[in-house]
Tab-separated table of C-alpha atoms in Angstrom:
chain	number	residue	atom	x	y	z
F	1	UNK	CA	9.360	11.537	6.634
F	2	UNK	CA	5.921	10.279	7.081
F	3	UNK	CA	6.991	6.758	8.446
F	4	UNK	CA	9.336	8.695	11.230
F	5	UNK	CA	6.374	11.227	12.399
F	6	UNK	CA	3.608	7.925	12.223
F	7	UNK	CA	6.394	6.026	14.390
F	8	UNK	CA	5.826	3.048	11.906
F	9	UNK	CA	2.298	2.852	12.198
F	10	UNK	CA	1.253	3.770	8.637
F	11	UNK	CA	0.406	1.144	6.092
F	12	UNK	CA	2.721	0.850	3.068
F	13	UNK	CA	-0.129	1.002	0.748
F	14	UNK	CA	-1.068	4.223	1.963
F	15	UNK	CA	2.670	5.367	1.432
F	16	UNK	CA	2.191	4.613	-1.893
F	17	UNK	CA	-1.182	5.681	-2.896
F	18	UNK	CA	0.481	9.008	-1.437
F	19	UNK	CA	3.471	8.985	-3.669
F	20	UNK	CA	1.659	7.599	-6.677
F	21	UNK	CA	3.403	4.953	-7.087
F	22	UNK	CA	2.607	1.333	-7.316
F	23	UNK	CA	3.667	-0.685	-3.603
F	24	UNK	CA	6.635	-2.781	-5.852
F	25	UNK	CA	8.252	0.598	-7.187
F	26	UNK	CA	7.827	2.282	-3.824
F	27	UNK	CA	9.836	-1.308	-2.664
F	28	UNK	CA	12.430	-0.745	-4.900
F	29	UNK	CA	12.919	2.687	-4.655
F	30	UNK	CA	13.345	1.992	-1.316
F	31	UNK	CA	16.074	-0.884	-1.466
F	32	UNK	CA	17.999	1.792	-3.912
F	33	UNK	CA	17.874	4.957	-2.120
F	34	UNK	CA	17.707	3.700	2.118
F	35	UNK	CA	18.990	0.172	1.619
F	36	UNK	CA	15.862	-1.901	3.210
F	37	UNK	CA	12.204	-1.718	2.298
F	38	UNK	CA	9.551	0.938	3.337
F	39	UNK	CA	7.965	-2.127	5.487
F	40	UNK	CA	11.706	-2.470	7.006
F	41	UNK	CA	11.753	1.009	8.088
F	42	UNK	CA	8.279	0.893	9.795
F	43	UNK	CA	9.153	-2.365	11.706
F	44	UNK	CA	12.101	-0.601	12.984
F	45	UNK	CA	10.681	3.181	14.134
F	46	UNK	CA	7.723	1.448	15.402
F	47	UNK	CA	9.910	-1.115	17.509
F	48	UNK	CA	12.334	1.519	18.360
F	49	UNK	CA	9.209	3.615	19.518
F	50	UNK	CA	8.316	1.154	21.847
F	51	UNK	CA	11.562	-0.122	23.146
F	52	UNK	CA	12.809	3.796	24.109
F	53	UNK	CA	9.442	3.440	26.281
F	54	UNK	CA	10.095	1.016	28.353
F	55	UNK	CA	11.222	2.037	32.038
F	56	UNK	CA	13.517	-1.013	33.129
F	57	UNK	CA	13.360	0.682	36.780
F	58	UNK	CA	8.842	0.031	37.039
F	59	UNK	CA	6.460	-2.895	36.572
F	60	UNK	CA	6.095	-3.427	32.537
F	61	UNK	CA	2.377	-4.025	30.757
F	62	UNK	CA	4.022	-5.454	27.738
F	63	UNK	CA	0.330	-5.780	26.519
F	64	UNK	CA	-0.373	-2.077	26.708
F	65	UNK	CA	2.642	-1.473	25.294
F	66	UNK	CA	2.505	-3.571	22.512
F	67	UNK	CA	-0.977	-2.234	21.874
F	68	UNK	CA	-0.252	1.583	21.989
F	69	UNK	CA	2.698	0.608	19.578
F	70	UNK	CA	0.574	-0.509	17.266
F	71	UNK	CA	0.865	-4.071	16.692
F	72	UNK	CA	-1.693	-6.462	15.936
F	73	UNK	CA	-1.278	-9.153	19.032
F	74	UNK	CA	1.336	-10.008	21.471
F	75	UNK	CA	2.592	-12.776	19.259
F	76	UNK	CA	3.118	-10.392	16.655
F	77	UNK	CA	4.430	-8.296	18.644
F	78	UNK	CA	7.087	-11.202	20.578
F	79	UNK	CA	8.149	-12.706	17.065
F	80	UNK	CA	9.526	-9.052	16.033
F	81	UNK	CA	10.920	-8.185	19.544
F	82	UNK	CA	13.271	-11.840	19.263
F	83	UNK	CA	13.811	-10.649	15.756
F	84	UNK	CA	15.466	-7.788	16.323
F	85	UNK	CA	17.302	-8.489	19.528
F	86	UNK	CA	17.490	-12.140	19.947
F	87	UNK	CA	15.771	-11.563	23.008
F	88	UNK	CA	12.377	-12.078	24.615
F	89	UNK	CA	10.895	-9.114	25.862
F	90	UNK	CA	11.629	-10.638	29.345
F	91	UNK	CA	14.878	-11.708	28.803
F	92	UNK	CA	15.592	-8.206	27.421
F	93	UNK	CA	14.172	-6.385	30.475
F	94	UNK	CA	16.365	-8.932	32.943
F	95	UNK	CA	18.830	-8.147	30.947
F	96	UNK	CA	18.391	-3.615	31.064
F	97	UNK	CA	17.650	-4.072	34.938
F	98	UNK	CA	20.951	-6.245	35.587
F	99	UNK	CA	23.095	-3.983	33.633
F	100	UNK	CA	21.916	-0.160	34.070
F	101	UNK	CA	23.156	2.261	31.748
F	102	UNK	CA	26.134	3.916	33.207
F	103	UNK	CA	26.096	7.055	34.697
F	104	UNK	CA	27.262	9.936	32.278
F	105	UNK	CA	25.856	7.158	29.876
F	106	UNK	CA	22.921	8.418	27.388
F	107	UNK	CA	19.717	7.528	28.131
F	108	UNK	CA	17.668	5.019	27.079
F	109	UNK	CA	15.712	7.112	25.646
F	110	UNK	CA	16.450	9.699	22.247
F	111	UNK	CA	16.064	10.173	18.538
F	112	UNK	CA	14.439	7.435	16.538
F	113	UNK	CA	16.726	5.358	14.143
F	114	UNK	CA	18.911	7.211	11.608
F	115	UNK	CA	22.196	6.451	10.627
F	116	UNK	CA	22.862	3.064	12.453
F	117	UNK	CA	19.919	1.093	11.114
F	118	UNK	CA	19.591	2.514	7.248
F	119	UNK	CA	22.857	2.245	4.801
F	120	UNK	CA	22.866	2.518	1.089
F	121	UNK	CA	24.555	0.590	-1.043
F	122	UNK	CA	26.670	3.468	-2.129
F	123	UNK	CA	27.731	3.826	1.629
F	124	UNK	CA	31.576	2.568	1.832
């Protein structure tokens, strides 16, 4: 999937254009067949990208990380993060260093977003 391997960071346009399809139908086949819209699913590999980055343990540049991400501005970038958290990025961090992942825990780290954040309507 080209949104997976571009981490987000592709323009829906382009998506289209490569399907040959119009940015609505590509929008709708997208609500049918994943559940959310192609713009959904970039939000969430390219946030997901950039929160399995973060090392709660060191010093964080949320400004280079926001960057190499590929958002447009910290604000851009903050406004998302509270989205899909409820959380500031500093609240969040506070809130990873206070509680640790358990040992024998997985790590922070791992595949992209799958199953948990995509459901069809068809799912049960």
């Amino acid at each position: 999937m080209r949104l997976e391997t571009a981490h987000g960071v592709v323009p829906v346009s382009a998506l289209a254009d490569a399907a040959g399809v119009s940015g609505n139908h590509l929008a709708t086949q997208f609500k049918s067949h994943v559940g959310v819209t192609p713009k959904r699913v970039a939000r969430i590999y390219r946030f997901a990208r950039l929160i399995v980055s973060v090392d709660a343990l060191r010093p964080v540049d949320w400004s280079e990380l926001t960057q190499a991400a590929g958002y447009f501005d910290q604000a851009h970038f903050s406004r998302e993060f509270k989205d899909f958290t409820g959380h500031t990025p500093a609240q969040c961090l506070t809130l990873r260093r206070r509680f640790p992942a358990e040992q024998g825990s997985p790590p922070d780290s791992g595949p992209m977003p799958a199953d948990g954040f995509f459901t069809s309507p068809a799912a049960p």
